[in-house]
């Protein structure tokens, strides 16, 4: 029996099919079922403007600062009574007070080798679109997978590397002619004051001095791994831009986009105790730097068994100024 004859003989089929077709068209017109559910929720960070996202993240971060003070009161009750790495009973370490609570509003990804040497970077896709960008790397130690991948993925970038303990970048750059053309190495040290006269071994430069020598007024990516010298060096960097005290009026925006740093909270740095470390960290925060990633250096703990975990990798973004990570129209 033909389909037409079937409809004529069983008119109920006609009604059923008509209803089915109508329901299908209505469903397609409304789109996927999940759309209504998603739209009923608060907009995601990708649906909001960059300024709105940064503002909301800052509000969340301010809550973390409040929670930090509560934790100090719990284990202190003042900062000078808190132990950075308590030997027993107190269930915390220094790093529990300084968590990476600020979410980068862009893609966050691991750049460089897995394990020691690689770093977590915010918004590399935005930096890579710039015609020019500047990378500073302090502490090479014969391994340059981080710097090499940045150069490969961001053709407008150049890197300036400094390390007095080696003679060049690592093989990842030195064996690649195209990358080596955009890489500039100097066997110098980063420090809180300049000491590069005759007989200085090694020559020491402040970060503002190096920027002046190189003709730079902004650093897109700053990597610092200088075995404890980061505390005094960055203190002077902040002071140079009027940001030497957590409660001082905000000066001009710090001229960096983000910073990847290994922090050495160990003896000899002056910051192996909680109170001076907290003061130093708060200087970074007062300058607009917000931590978005952290990981302890467990390689160090594994190699020197029984030591406290006083080395940690942190990634900060600068939430102020006008640069690729905070400006909608920056390119």
PDB file of C-alpha atoms in Angstrom:
ATOM      1  CA  UNK A   1       0.000   0.000   0.000  1.00  0.00           C
ATOM      2  CA  UNK A   2       1.330   3.411  -0.948  1.00  0.00           C
ATOM      3  CA  UNK A   3       2.149   6.070   1.667  1.00  0.00           C
ATOM      4  CA  UNK A   4      -0.611   8.322   0.244  1.00  0.00           C
ATOM      5  CA  UNK A   5      -3.152   5.522   0.455  1.00  0.00           C
ATOM      6  CA  UNK A   6      -2.106   4.771   4.031  1.00  0.00           C
ATOM      7  CA  UNK A   7      -2.795   8.372   5.067  1.00  0.00           C
ATOM      8  CA  UNK A   8      -6.199   8.276   3.347  1.00  0.00           C
ATOM      9  CA  UNK A   9      -7.165   5.040   5.104  1.00  0.00           C
ATOM     10  CA  UNK A  10      -5.769   6.036   8.519  1.00  0.00           C
ATOM     11  CA  UNK A  11      -6.306   9.818   8.965  1.00  0.00           C
ATOM     12  CA  UNK A  12      -4.918   9.595  12.529  1.00  0.00           C
ATOM     13  CA  UNK A  13      -1.468   9.106  11.018  1.00  0.00           C
ATOM     14  CA  UNK A  14      -1.787  12.477   9.330  1.00  0.00           C
ATOM     15  CA  UNK A  15      -2.345  14.226  12.656  1.00  0.00           C
ATOM     16  CA  UNK A  16       0.514  12.321  14.291  1.00  0.00           C
ATOM     17  CA  UNK A  17       2.989  13.122  11.520  1.00  0.00           C
ATOM     18  CA  UNK A  18       1.944  16.771  11.425  1.00  0.00           C
ATOM     19  CA  UNK A  19       2.540  17.096  15.167  1.00  0.00           C
ATOM     20  CA  UNK A  20       5.935  15.448  14.825  1.00  0.00           C
ATOM     21  CA  UNK A  21       7.030  17.784  12.044  1.00  0.00           C
ATOM     22  CA  UNK A  22       5.836  20.827  14.005  1.00  0.00           C
ATOM     23  CA  UNK A  23       7.679  19.724  17.157  1.00  0.00           C
ATOM     24  CA  UNK A  24      10.878  19.156  15.170  1.00  0.00           C
ATOM     25  CA  UNK A  25      10.730  22.596  13.576  1.00  0.00           C
ATOM     26  CA  UNK A  26      10.077  24.217  16.963  1.00  0.00           C
ATOM     27  CA  UNK A  27      13.063  22.398  18.504  1.00  0.00           C
ATOM     28  CA  UNK A  28      15.387  23.448  15.690  1.00  0.00           C
ATOM     29  CA  UNK A  29      14.214  27.047  15.907  1.00  0.00           C
ATOM     30  CA  UNK A  30      15.054  27.177  19.611  1.00  0.00           C
ATOM     31  CA  UNK A  31      18.521  25.719  19.098  1.00  0.00           C
ATOM     32  CA  UNK A  32      20.289  23.165  21.329  1.00  0.00           C
ATOM     33  CA  UNK A  33      18.611  22.428  24.632  1.00  0.00           C
ATOM     34  CA  UNK A  34      21.701  23.376  26.635  1.00  0.00           C
ATOM     35  CA  UNK A  35      21.691  26.933  25.275  1.00  0.00           C
ATOM     36  CA  UNK A  36      18.819  27.998  27.519  1.00  0.00           C
ATOM     37  CA  UNK A  37      20.534  26.513  30.564  1.00  0.00           C
ATOM     38  CA  UNK A  38      23.864  28.187  29.886  1.00  0.00           C
ATOM     39  CA  UNK A  39      22.318  31.588  29.162  1.00  0.00           C
ATOM     40  CA  UNK A  40      20.382  31.431  32.406  1.00  0.00           C
ATOM     41  CA  UNK A  41      23.650  31.372  34.330  1.00  0.00           C
ATOM     42  CA  UNK A  42      25.952  34.322  34.971  1.00  0.00           C
ATOM     43  CA  UNK A  43      28.059  35.172  31.899  1.00  0.00           C
ATOM     44  CA  UNK A  44      31.397  33.407  31.670  1.00  0.00           C
ATOM     45  CA  UNK A  45      34.610  35.417  31.870  1.00  0.00           C
ATOM     46  CA  UNK A  46      34.871  35.170  28.085  1.00  0.00           C
ATOM     47  CA  UNK A  47      31.443  36.823  27.640  1.00  0.00           C
ATOM     48  CA  UNK A  48      32.417  39.785  29.833  1.00  0.00           C
ATOM     49  CA  UNK A  49      34.731  42.593  28.873  1.00  0.00           C
ATOM     50  CA  UNK A  50      38.364  42.285  29.878  1.00  0.00           C
ATOM     51  CA  UNK A  51      37.991  45.243  32.245  1.00  0.00           C
ATOM     52  CA  UNK A  52      35.016  43.594  33.973  1.00  0.00           C
ATOM     53  CA  UNK A  53      36.874  40.331  34.345  1.00  0.00           C
ATOM     54  CA  UNK A  54      39.933  42.005  35.842  1.00  0.00           C
ATOM     55  CA  UNK A  55      37.780  43.995  38.235  1.00  0.00           C
ATOM     56  CA  UNK A  56      35.959  40.880  39.438  1.00  0.00           C
ATOM     57  CA  UNK A  57      39.227  38.999  39.862  1.00  0.00           C
ATOM     58  CA  UNK A  58      40.594  41.879  41.914  1.00  0.00           C
ATOM     59  CA  UNK A  59      37.583  41.751  44.215  1.00  0.00           C
ATOM     60  CA  UNK A  60      38.153  38.032  44.734  1.00  0.00           C
ATOM     61  CA  UNK A  61      41.823  38.641  45.376  1.00  0.00           C
ATOM     62  CA  UNK A  62      41.047  41.224  48.037  1.00  0.00           C
ATOM     63  CA  UNK A  63      39.093  38.532  49.876  1.00  0.00           C
ATOM     64  CA  UNK A  64      42.189  36.337  49.781  1.00  0.00           C
ATOM     65  CA  UNK A  65      44.186  39.145  51.413  1.00  0.00           C
ATOM     66  CA  UNK A  66      41.592  39.263  54.180  1.00  0.00           C
ATOM     67  CA  UNK A  67      41.780  35.486  54.587  1.00  0.00           C
ATOM     68  CA  UNK A  68      45.577  35.673  54.766  1.00  0.00           C
ATOM     69  CA  UNK A  69      45.410  38.000  57.753  1.00  0.00           C
ATOM     70  CA  UNK A  70      42.994  35.617  59.439  1.00  0.00           C
ATOM     71  CA  UNK A  71      45.468  32.779  58.915  1.00  0.00           C
ATOM     72  CA  UNK A  72      48.239  34.921  60.394  1.00  0.00           C
ATOM     73  CA  UNK A  73      46.116  35.508  63.484  1.00  0.00           C
ATOM     74  CA  UNK A  74      45.442  31.786  63.746  1.00  0.00           C
ATOM     75  CA  UNK A  75      49.087  30.710  63.715  1.00  0.00           C
ATOM     76  CA  UNK A  76      50.711  33.888  65.079  1.00  0.00           C
ATOM     77  CA  UNK A  77      48.758  35.837  66.167  1.00  0.00           C
ATOM     78  CA  UNK A  78      51.189  38.359  64.600  1.00  0.00           C
ATOM     79  CA  UNK A  79      53.398  37.936  61.541  1.00  0.00           C
ATOM     80  CA  UNK A  80      56.631  37.938  63.545  1.00  0.00           C
ATOM     81  CA  UNK A  81      55.374  34.906  65.517  1.00  0.00           C
ATOM     82  CA  UNK A  82      54.469  32.811  62.474  1.00  0.00           C
ATOM     83  CA  UNK A  83      57.091  30.261  61.441  1.00  0.00           C
ATOM     84  CA  UNK A  84      57.706  30.004  57.723  1.00  0.00           C
ATOM     85  CA  UNK A  85      58.197  26.250  57.865  1.00  0.00           C
ATOM     86  CA  UNK A  86      57.065  24.877  61.243  1.00  0.00           C
ATOM     87  CA  UNK A  87      58.933  21.693  62.198  1.00  0.00           C
ATOM     88  CA  UNK A  88      55.867  19.944  63.649  1.00  0.00           C
ATOM     89  CA  UNK A  89      52.213  20.156  64.685  1.00  0.00           C
ATOM     90  CA  UNK A  90      51.331  23.317  62.725  1.00  0.00           C
ATOM     91  CA  UNK A  91      49.734  22.138  59.497  1.00  0.00           C
ATOM     92  CA  UNK A  92      50.896  24.745  56.993  1.00  0.00           C
ATOM     93  CA  UNK A  93      53.950  26.018  55.160  1.00  0.00           C
ATOM     94  CA  UNK A  94      54.938  29.495  54.014  1.00  0.00           C
ATOM     95  CA  UNK A  95      53.351  28.922  50.626  1.00  0.00           C
ATOM     96  CA  UNK A  96      49.862  28.378  52.095  1.00  0.00           C
ATOM     97  CA  UNK A  97      49.719  32.097  52.911  1.00  0.00           C
ATOM     98  CA  UNK A  98      50.618  33.175  49.371  1.00  0.00           C
ATOM     99  CA  UNK A  99      48.384  31.283  46.997  1.00  0.00           C
ATOM    100  CA  UNK A 100      47.996  32.037  43.254  1.00  0.00           C
ATOM    101  CA  UNK A 101      44.445  33.291  43.681  1.00  0.00           C
ATOM    102  CA  UNK A 102      44.252  35.665  40.709  1.00  0.00           C
ATOM    103  CA  UNK A 103      42.963  34.048  37.526  1.00  0.00           C
ATOM    104  CA  UNK A 104      44.669  35.186  34.356  1.00  0.00           C
ATOM    105  CA  UNK A 105      41.865  36.307  31.981  1.00  0.00           C
ATOM    106  CA  UNK A 106      43.593  34.608  29.026  1.00  0.00           C
ATOM    107  CA  UNK A 107      44.955  31.161  28.257  1.00  0.00           C
ATOM    108  CA  UNK A 108      47.514  29.905  30.776  1.00  0.00           C
ATOM    109  CA  UNK A 109      49.985  27.355  29.471  1.00  0.00           C
ATOM    110  CA  UNK A 110      53.252  25.668  30.239  1.00  0.00           C
ATOM    111  CA  UNK A 111      56.091  26.988  28.065  1.00  0.00           C
ATOM    112  CA  UNK A 112      59.386  25.151  27.836  1.00  0.00           C
ATOM    113  CA  UNK A 113      60.342  21.717  29.057  1.00  0.00           C
ATOM    114  CA  UNK A 114      58.287  19.661  31.446  1.00  0.00           C
ATOM    115  CA  UNK A 115      59.944  19.691  34.843  1.00  0.00           C
ATOM    116  CA  UNK A 116      62.614  22.151  35.937  1.00  0.00           C
ATOM    117  CA  UNK A 117      63.101  24.873  33.322  1.00  0.00           C
ATOM    118  CA  UNK A 118      59.583  25.349  31.991  1.00  0.00           C
ATOM    119  CA  UNK A 119      57.334  28.190  33.186  1.00  0.00           C
ATOM    120  CA  UNK A 120      53.618  28.991  33.236  1.00  0.00           C
ATOM    121  CA  UNK A 121      52.702  31.931  30.995  1.00  0.00           C
ATOM    122  CA  UNK A 122      49.552  34.049  30.725  1.00  0.00           C
ATOM    123  CA  UNK A 123      48.190  35.183  27.359  1.00  0.00           C
ATOM    124  CA  UNK A 124      51.062  34.146  25.108  1.00  0.00           C
ATOM    125  CA  UNK A 125      48.652  34.180  22.167  1.00  0.00           C
ATOM    126  CA  UNK A 126      48.134  37.925  22.695  1.00  0.00           C
ATOM    127  CA  UNK A 127      51.844  38.659  23.128  1.00  0.00           C
ATOM    128  CA  UNK A 128      52.651  36.667  19.998  1.00  0.00           C
ATOM    129  CA  UNK A 129      50.407  38.948  17.918  1.00  0.00           C
ATOM    130  CA  UNK A 130      52.485  42.009  18.765  1.00  0.00           C
ATOM    131  CA  UNK A 131      54.864  43.325  16.148  1.00  0.00           C
ATOM    132  CA  UNK A 132      57.539  43.634  18.805  1.00  0.00           C
ATOM    133  CA  UNK A 133      57.950  42.320  22.326  1.00  0.00           C
ATOM    134  CA  UNK A 134      60.729  42.226  24.898  1.00  0.00           C
ATOM    135  CA  UNK A 135      61.742  39.273  27.074  1.00  0.00           C
ATOM    136  CA  UNK A 136      64.298  39.458  29.898  1.00  0.00           C
ATOM    137  CA  UNK A 137      65.674  36.247  31.375  1.00  0.00           C
ATOM    138  CA  UNK A 138      67.859  36.258  34.475  1.00  0.00           C
ATOM    139  CA  UNK A 139      69.369  32.867  35.258  1.00  0.00           C
ATOM    140  CA  UNK A 140      70.110  30.639  32.262  1.00  0.00           C
ATOM    141  CA  UNK A 141      72.128  27.775  33.724  1.00  0.00           C
ATOM    142  CA  UNK A 142      72.580  26.061  30.355  1.00  0.00           C
ATOM    143  CA  UNK A 143      68.853  25.399  29.765  1.00  0.00           C
ATOM    144  CA  UNK A 144      66.843  27.662  27.449  1.00  0.00           C
ATOM    145  CA  UNK A 145      63.745  25.684  26.465  1.00  0.00           C
ATOM    146  CA  UNK A 146      61.514  28.406  27.935  1.00  0.00           C
ATOM    147  CA  UNK A 147      63.179  31.233  26.022  1.00  0.00           C
ATOM    148  CA  UNK A 148      63.419  29.170  22.827  1.00  0.00           C
ATOM    149  CA  UNK A 149      59.710  28.329  22.750  1.00  0.00           C
ATOM    150  CA  UNK A 150      58.797  31.959  23.373  1.00  0.00           C
ATOM    151  CA  UNK A 151      60.909  33.019  20.401  1.00  0.00           C
ATOM    152  CA  UNK A 152      59.491  30.270  18.199  1.00  0.00           C
ATOM    153  CA  UNK A 153      55.877  31.156  18.934  1.00  0.00           C
ATOM    154  CA  UNK A 154      56.264  34.934  19.042  1.00  0.00           C
ATOM    155  CA  UNK A 155      58.258  35.972  15.956  1.00  0.00           C
ATOM    156  CA  UNK A 156      58.245  39.633  16.989  1.00  0.00           C
ATOM    157  CA  UNK A 157      59.950  38.939  20.300  1.00  0.00           C
ATOM    158  CA  UNK A 158      63.594  39.260  21.265  1.00  0.00           C
ATOM    159  CA  UNK A 159      65.176  37.981  24.463  1.00  0.00           C
ATOM    160  CA  UNK A 160      67.924  39.453  26.594  1.00  0.00           C
ATOM    161  CA  UNK A 161      69.567  36.846  28.829  1.00  0.00           C
ATOM    162  CA  UNK A 162      71.870  37.367  31.813  1.00  0.00           C
ATOM    163  CA  UNK A 163      73.847  34.799  33.807  1.00  0.00           C
ATOM    164  CA  UNK A 164      77.423  35.154  35.045  1.00  0.00           C
ATOM    165  CA  UNK A 165      77.744  31.407  35.729  1.00  0.00           C
ATOM    166  CA  UNK A 166      77.569  30.369  32.046  1.00  0.00           C
ATOM    167  CA  UNK A 167      78.893  31.680  28.747  1.00  0.00           C
ATOM    168  CA  UNK A 168      75.790  31.545  26.562  1.00  0.00           C
ATOM    169  CA  UNK A 169      72.166  30.526  26.239  1.00  0.00           C
ATOM    170  CA  UNK A 170      71.411  26.812  26.322  1.00  0.00           C
ATOM    171  CA  UNK A 171      71.568  24.586  23.227  1.00  0.00           C
ATOM    172  CA  UNK A 172      67.875  25.158  22.482  1.00  0.00           C
ATOM    173  CA  UNK A 173      68.862  28.629  21.243  1.00  0.00           C
ATOM    174  CA  UNK A 174      72.554  28.301  20.448  1.00  0.00           C
ATOM    175  CA  UNK A 175      71.947  25.482  17.954  1.00  0.00           C
ATOM    176  CA  UNK A 176      69.128  27.306  16.186  1.00  0.00           C
ATOM    177  CA  UNK A 177      70.418  30.063  13.911  1.00  0.00           C
ATOM    178  CA  UNK A 178      67.052  31.753  13.420  1.00  0.00           C
ATOM    179  CA  UNK A 179      66.469  31.982  17.167  1.00  0.00           C
ATOM    180  CA  UNK A 180      70.005  33.045  17.981  1.00  0.00           C
ATOM    181  CA  UNK A 181      69.549  36.142  15.814  1.00  0.00           C
ATOM    182  CA  UNK A 182      66.903  37.388  18.250  1.00  0.00           C
ATOM    183  CA  UNK A 183      68.721  36.383  21.447  1.00  0.00           C
ATOM    184  CA  UNK A 184      71.230  38.583  23.277  1.00  0.00           C
ATOM    185  CA  UNK A 185      73.347  37.103  26.071  1.00  0.00           C
ATOM    186  CA  UNK A 186      75.565  38.809  28.662  1.00  0.00           C
ATOM    187  CA  UNK A 187      77.512  37.187  31.538  1.00  0.00           C
ATOM    188  CA  UNK A 188      76.247  39.758  34.027  1.00  0.00           C
ATOM    189  CA  UNK A 189      74.394  39.583  37.330  1.00  0.00           C
ATOM    190  CA  UNK A 190      71.184  41.277  38.438  1.00  0.00           C
ATOM    191  CA  UNK A 191      71.487  43.149  41.705  1.00  0.00           C
ATOM    192  CA  UNK A 192      70.150  45.979  43.888  1.00  0.00           C
ATOM    193  CA  UNK A 193      72.957  48.348  42.851  1.00  0.00           C
ATOM    194  CA  UNK A 194      75.359  48.808  39.948  1.00  0.00           C
ATOM    195  CA  UNK A 195      78.884  47.454  40.264  1.00  0.00           C
ATOM    196  CA  UNK A 196      80.375  46.964  36.820  1.00  0.00           C
ATOM    197  CA  UNK A 197      83.606  48.901  36.959  1.00  0.00           C
ATOM    198  CA  UNK A 198      87.097  47.513  36.280  1.00  0.00           C
ATOM    199  CA  UNK A 199      87.757  44.402  38.313  1.00  0.00           C
ATOM    200  CA  UNK A 200      84.113  43.674  39.116  1.00  0.00           C
ATOM    201  CA  UNK A 201      83.538  39.946  38.975  1.00  0.00           C
ATOM    202  CA  UNK A 202      80.822  39.520  37.953  1.00  0.00           C
ATOM    203  CA  UNK A 203      79.561  42.854  36.639  1.00  0.00           C
ATOM    204  CA  UNK A 204      76.305  43.691  38.460  1.00  0.00           C
ATOM    205  CA  UNK A 205      73.489  45.817  37.065  1.00  0.00           C
ATOM    206  CA  UNK A 206      70.092  46.889  38.341  1.00  0.00           C
ATOM    207  CA  UNK A 207      67.064  46.147  36.202  1.00  0.00           C
ATOM    208  CA  UNK A 208      66.343  49.837  35.460  1.00  0.00           C
ATOM    209  CA  UNK A 209      69.980  50.276  34.356  1.00  0.00           C
ATOM    210  CA  UNK A 210      69.766  47.327  31.970  1.00  0.00           C
ATOM    211  CA  UNK A 211      66.522  48.632  30.509  1.00  0.00           C
ATOM    212  CA  UNK A 212      68.192  51.990  29.954  1.00  0.00           C
ATOM    213  CA  UNK A 213      71.236  50.367  28.300  1.00  0.00           C
ATOM    214  CA  UNK A 214      69.002  48.369  25.975  1.00  0.00           C
ATOM    215  CA  UNK A 215      66.673  51.278  25.219  1.00  0.00           C
ATOM    216  CA  UNK A 216      63.596  49.552  26.655  1.00  0.00           C
ATOM    217  CA  UNK A 217      60.720  51.132  28.529  1.00  0.00           C
ATOM    218  CA  UNK A 218      58.676  47.937  28.932  1.00  0.00           C
ATOM    219  CA  UNK A 219      59.313  44.203  29.433  1.00  0.00           C
ATOM    220  CA  UNK A 220      56.551  41.868  28.260  1.00  0.00           C
ATOM    221  CA  UNK A 221      57.910  38.769  30.021  1.00  0.00           C
ATOM    222  CA  UNK A 222      60.402  38.885  32.896  1.00  0.00           C
ATOM    223  CA  UNK A 223      61.952  35.621  34.084  1.00  0.00           C
ATOM    224  CA  UNK A 224      63.958  35.682  37.314  1.00  0.00           C
ATOM    225  CA  UNK A 225      65.855  32.708  38.761  1.00  0.00           C
ATOM    226  CA  UNK A 226      68.863  34.130  40.589  1.00  0.00           C
ATOM    227  CA  UNK A 227      69.263  31.953  43.685  1.00  0.00           C
ATOM    228  CA  UNK A 228      68.004  34.312  46.365  1.00  0.00           C
ATOM    229  CA  UNK A 229      69.131  37.641  44.910  1.00  0.00           C
ATOM    230  CA  UNK A 230      65.563  38.256  43.728  1.00  0.00           C
ATOM    231  CA  UNK A 231      64.517  39.859  47.012  1.00  0.00           C
ATOM    232  CA  UNK A 232      66.926  42.802  47.060  1.00  0.00           C
ATOM    233  CA  UNK A 233      66.947  43.176  43.268  1.00  0.00           C
ATOM    234  CA  UNK A 234      63.170  43.463  42.956  1.00  0.00           C
ATOM    235  CA  UNK A 235      62.955  45.691  46.038  1.00  0.00           C
ATOM    236  CA  UNK A 236      65.154  48.239  44.299  1.00  0.00           C
ATOM    237  CA  UNK A 237      63.243  47.840  41.060  1.00  0.00           C
ATOM    238  CA  UNK A 238      59.994  48.693  42.841  1.00  0.00           C
ATOM    239  CA  UNK A 239      61.559  51.578  44.714  1.00  0.00           C
ATOM    240  CA  UNK A 240      62.851  53.030  41.446  1.00  0.00           C
ATOM    241  CA  UNK A 241      59.229  53.366  40.320  1.00  0.00           C
ATOM    242  CA  UNK A 242      57.983  54.689  43.654  1.00  0.00           C
ATOM    243  CA  UNK A 243      56.564  51.381  44.857  1.00  0.00           C
ATOM    244  CA  UNK A 244      58.857  50.550  47.750  1.00  0.00           C
ATOM    245  CA  UNK A 245      56.214  50.355  50.467  1.00  0.00           C
ATOM    246  CA  UNK A 246      52.931  48.407  50.547  1.00  0.00           C
ATOM    247  CA  UNK A 247      50.994  51.445  51.712  1.00  0.00           C
ATOM    248  CA  UNK A 248      52.660  54.106  49.595  1.00  0.00           C
ATOM    249  CA  UNK A 249      50.521  55.937  47.009  1.00  0.00           C
ATOM    250  CA  UNK A 250      50.396  54.104  43.693  1.00  0.00           C
ATOM    251  CA  UNK A 251      52.978  55.497  41.309  1.00  0.00           C
ATOM    252  CA  UNK A 252      53.250  54.847  37.584  1.00  0.00           C
ATOM    253  CA  UNK A 253      52.433  51.323  36.474  1.00  0.00           C
ATOM    254  CA  UNK A 254      55.318  48.891  36.755  1.00  0.00           C
ATOM    255  CA  UNK A 255      56.827  48.452  33.252  1.00  0.00           C
ATOM    256  CA  UNK A 256      56.381  44.689  32.979  1.00  0.00           C
ATOM    257  CA  UNK A 257      53.517  42.568  31.675  1.00  0.00           C
ATOM    258  CA  UNK A 258      54.194  39.417  33.687  1.00  0.00           C
ATOM    259  CA  UNK A 259      56.921  37.772  35.740  1.00  0.00           C
ATOM    260  CA  UNK A 260      57.969  34.140  36.117  1.00  0.00           C
ATOM    261  CA  UNK A 261      60.154  33.764  39.207  1.00  0.00           C
ATOM    262  CA  UNK A 262      61.661  31.057  41.352  1.00  0.00           C
ATOM    263  CA  UNK A 263      61.539  32.241  44.954  1.00  0.00           C
ATOM    264  CA  UNK A 264      64.272  31.045  47.320  1.00  0.00           C
ATOM    265  CA  UNK A 265      62.928  31.438  50.871  1.00  0.00           C
ATOM    266  CA  UNK A 266      66.002  29.969  52.499  1.00  0.00           C
ATOM    267  CA  UNK A 267      68.771  31.019  54.852  1.00  0.00           C
ATOM    268  CA  UNK A 268      71.106  33.721  53.616  1.00  0.00           C
ATOM    269  CA  UNK A 269      68.432  35.634  51.712  1.00  0.00           C
ATOM    270  CA  UNK A 270      67.072  37.479  54.738  1.00  0.00           C
ATOM    271  CA  UNK A 271      63.625  36.233  53.793  1.00  0.00           C
ATOM    272  CA  UNK A 272      63.595  32.740  55.242  1.00  0.00           C
ATOM    273  CA  UNK A 273      61.439  34.014  58.100  1.00  0.00           C
ATOM    274  CA  UNK A 274      57.746  34.715  57.684  1.00  0.00           C
ATOM    275  CA  UNK A 275      57.516  38.407  58.610  1.00  0.00           C
ATOM    276  CA  UNK A 276      60.187  39.756  56.200  1.00  0.00           C
ATOM    277  CA  UNK A 277      58.912  37.485  53.436  1.00  0.00           C
ATOM    278  CA  UNK A 278      55.355  38.751  53.913  1.00  0.00           C
ATOM    279  CA  UNK A 279      56.560  42.354  53.773  1.00  0.00           C
ATOM    280  CA  UNK A 280      58.432  41.688  50.525  1.00  0.00           C
ATOM    281  CA  UNK A 281      55.469  39.883  48.970  1.00  0.00           C
ATOM    282  CA  UNK A 282      53.122  42.714  49.874  1.00  0.00           C
ATOM    283  CA  UNK A 283      55.413  45.101  47.992  1.00  0.00           C
ATOM    284  CA  UNK A 284      54.836  43.039  44.853  1.00  0.00           C
ATOM    285  CA  UNK A 285      51.091  43.143  45.428  1.00  0.00           C
ATOM    286  CA  UNK A 286      51.134  46.892  46.063  1.00  0.00           C
ATOM    287  CA  UNK A 287      52.826  47.321  42.666  1.00  0.00           C
ATOM    288  CA  UNK A 288      49.930  45.538  40.951  1.00  0.00           C
ATOM    289  CA  UNK A 289      51.504  42.092  40.563  1.00  0.00           C
ATOM    290  CA  UNK A 290      49.038  39.239  41.026  1.00  0.00           C
ATOM    291  CA  UNK A 291      50.062  35.567  41.256  1.00  0.00           C
ATOM    292  CA  UNK A 292      48.168  33.303  38.861  1.00  0.00           C
ATOM    293  CA  UNK A 293      50.207  30.098  39.119  1.00  0.00           C
ATOM    294  CA  UNK A 294      52.541  28.392  41.566  1.00  0.00           C
ATOM    295  CA  UNK A 295      54.324  25.094  41.989  1.00  0.00           C
ATOM    296  CA  UNK A 296      56.877  23.964  44.584  1.00  0.00           C
ATOM    297  CA  UNK A 297      60.306  22.904  43.394  1.00  0.00           C
ATOM    298  CA  UNK A 298      60.047  19.243  44.363  1.00  0.00           C
ATOM    299  CA  UNK A 299      63.103  18.333  42.289  1.00  0.00           C
ATOM    300  CA  UNK A 300      65.182  20.232  44.834  1.00  0.00           C
ATOM    301  CA  UNK A 301      63.433  18.526  47.742  1.00  0.00           C
ATOM    302  CA  UNK A 302      63.953  15.110  46.149  1.00  0.00           C
ATOM    303  CA  UNK A 303      67.655  15.648  45.471  1.00  0.00           C
ATOM    304  CA  UNK A 304      68.385  17.004  48.947  1.00  0.00           C
ATOM    305  CA  UNK A 305      66.182  14.756  51.037  1.00  0.00           C
ATOM    306  CA  UNK A 306      64.948  15.983  54.364  1.00  0.00           C
ATOM    307  CA  UNK A 307      65.177  19.677  53.495  1.00  0.00           C
ATOM    308  CA  UNK A 308      62.226  21.991  53.846  1.00  0.00           C
ATOM    309  CA  UNK A 309      60.363  22.998  50.646  1.00  0.00           C
ATOM    310  CA  UNK A 310      61.700  26.556  50.551  1.00  0.00           C
ATOM    311  CA  UNK A 311      61.881  26.912  46.744  1.00  0.00           C
ATOM    312  CA  UNK A 312      58.768  27.621  44.701  1.00  0.00           C
ATOM    313  CA  UNK A 313      57.983  28.787  41.186  1.00  0.00           C
ATOM    314  CA  UNK A 314      55.451  31.599  40.834  1.00  0.00           C
ATOM    315  CA  UNK A 315      53.945  33.373  37.858  1.00  0.00           C
ATOM    316  CA  UNK A 316      52.595  36.908  38.283  1.00  0.00           C
ATOM    317  CA  UNK A 317      50.691  39.133  35.897  1.00  0.00           C
ATOM    318  CA  UNK A 318      50.659  42.903  36.157  1.00  0.00           C
ATOM    319  CA  UNK A 319      47.017  43.891  36.619  1.00  0.00           C
ATOM    320  CA  UNK A 320      47.747  47.573  35.998  1.00  0.00           C
ATOM    321  CA  UNK A 321      48.955  49.773  33.177  1.00  0.00           C
ATOM    322  CA  UNK A 322      48.312  49.326  29.487  1.00  0.00           C
ATOM    323  CA  UNK A 323      49.702  46.185  27.917  1.00  0.00           C
ATOM    324  CA  UNK A 324      48.626  43.017  26.134  1.00  0.00           C
ATOM    325  CA  UNK A 325      47.213  41.292  29.202  1.00  0.00           C
ATOM    326  CA  UNK A 326      44.973  44.085  30.459  1.00  0.00           C
ATOM    327  CA  UNK A 327      43.989  46.176  27.425  1.00  0.00           C
ATOM    328  CA  UNK A 328      41.214  45.168  25.040  1.00  0.00           C
ATOM    329  CA  UNK A 329      42.626  47.023  22.057  1.00  0.00           C
ATOM    330  CA  UNK A 330      46.313  46.431  22.684  1.00  0.00           C
ATOM    331  CA  UNK A 331      48.280  44.927  19.794  1.00  0.00           C
TER     332      UNK A 331
END
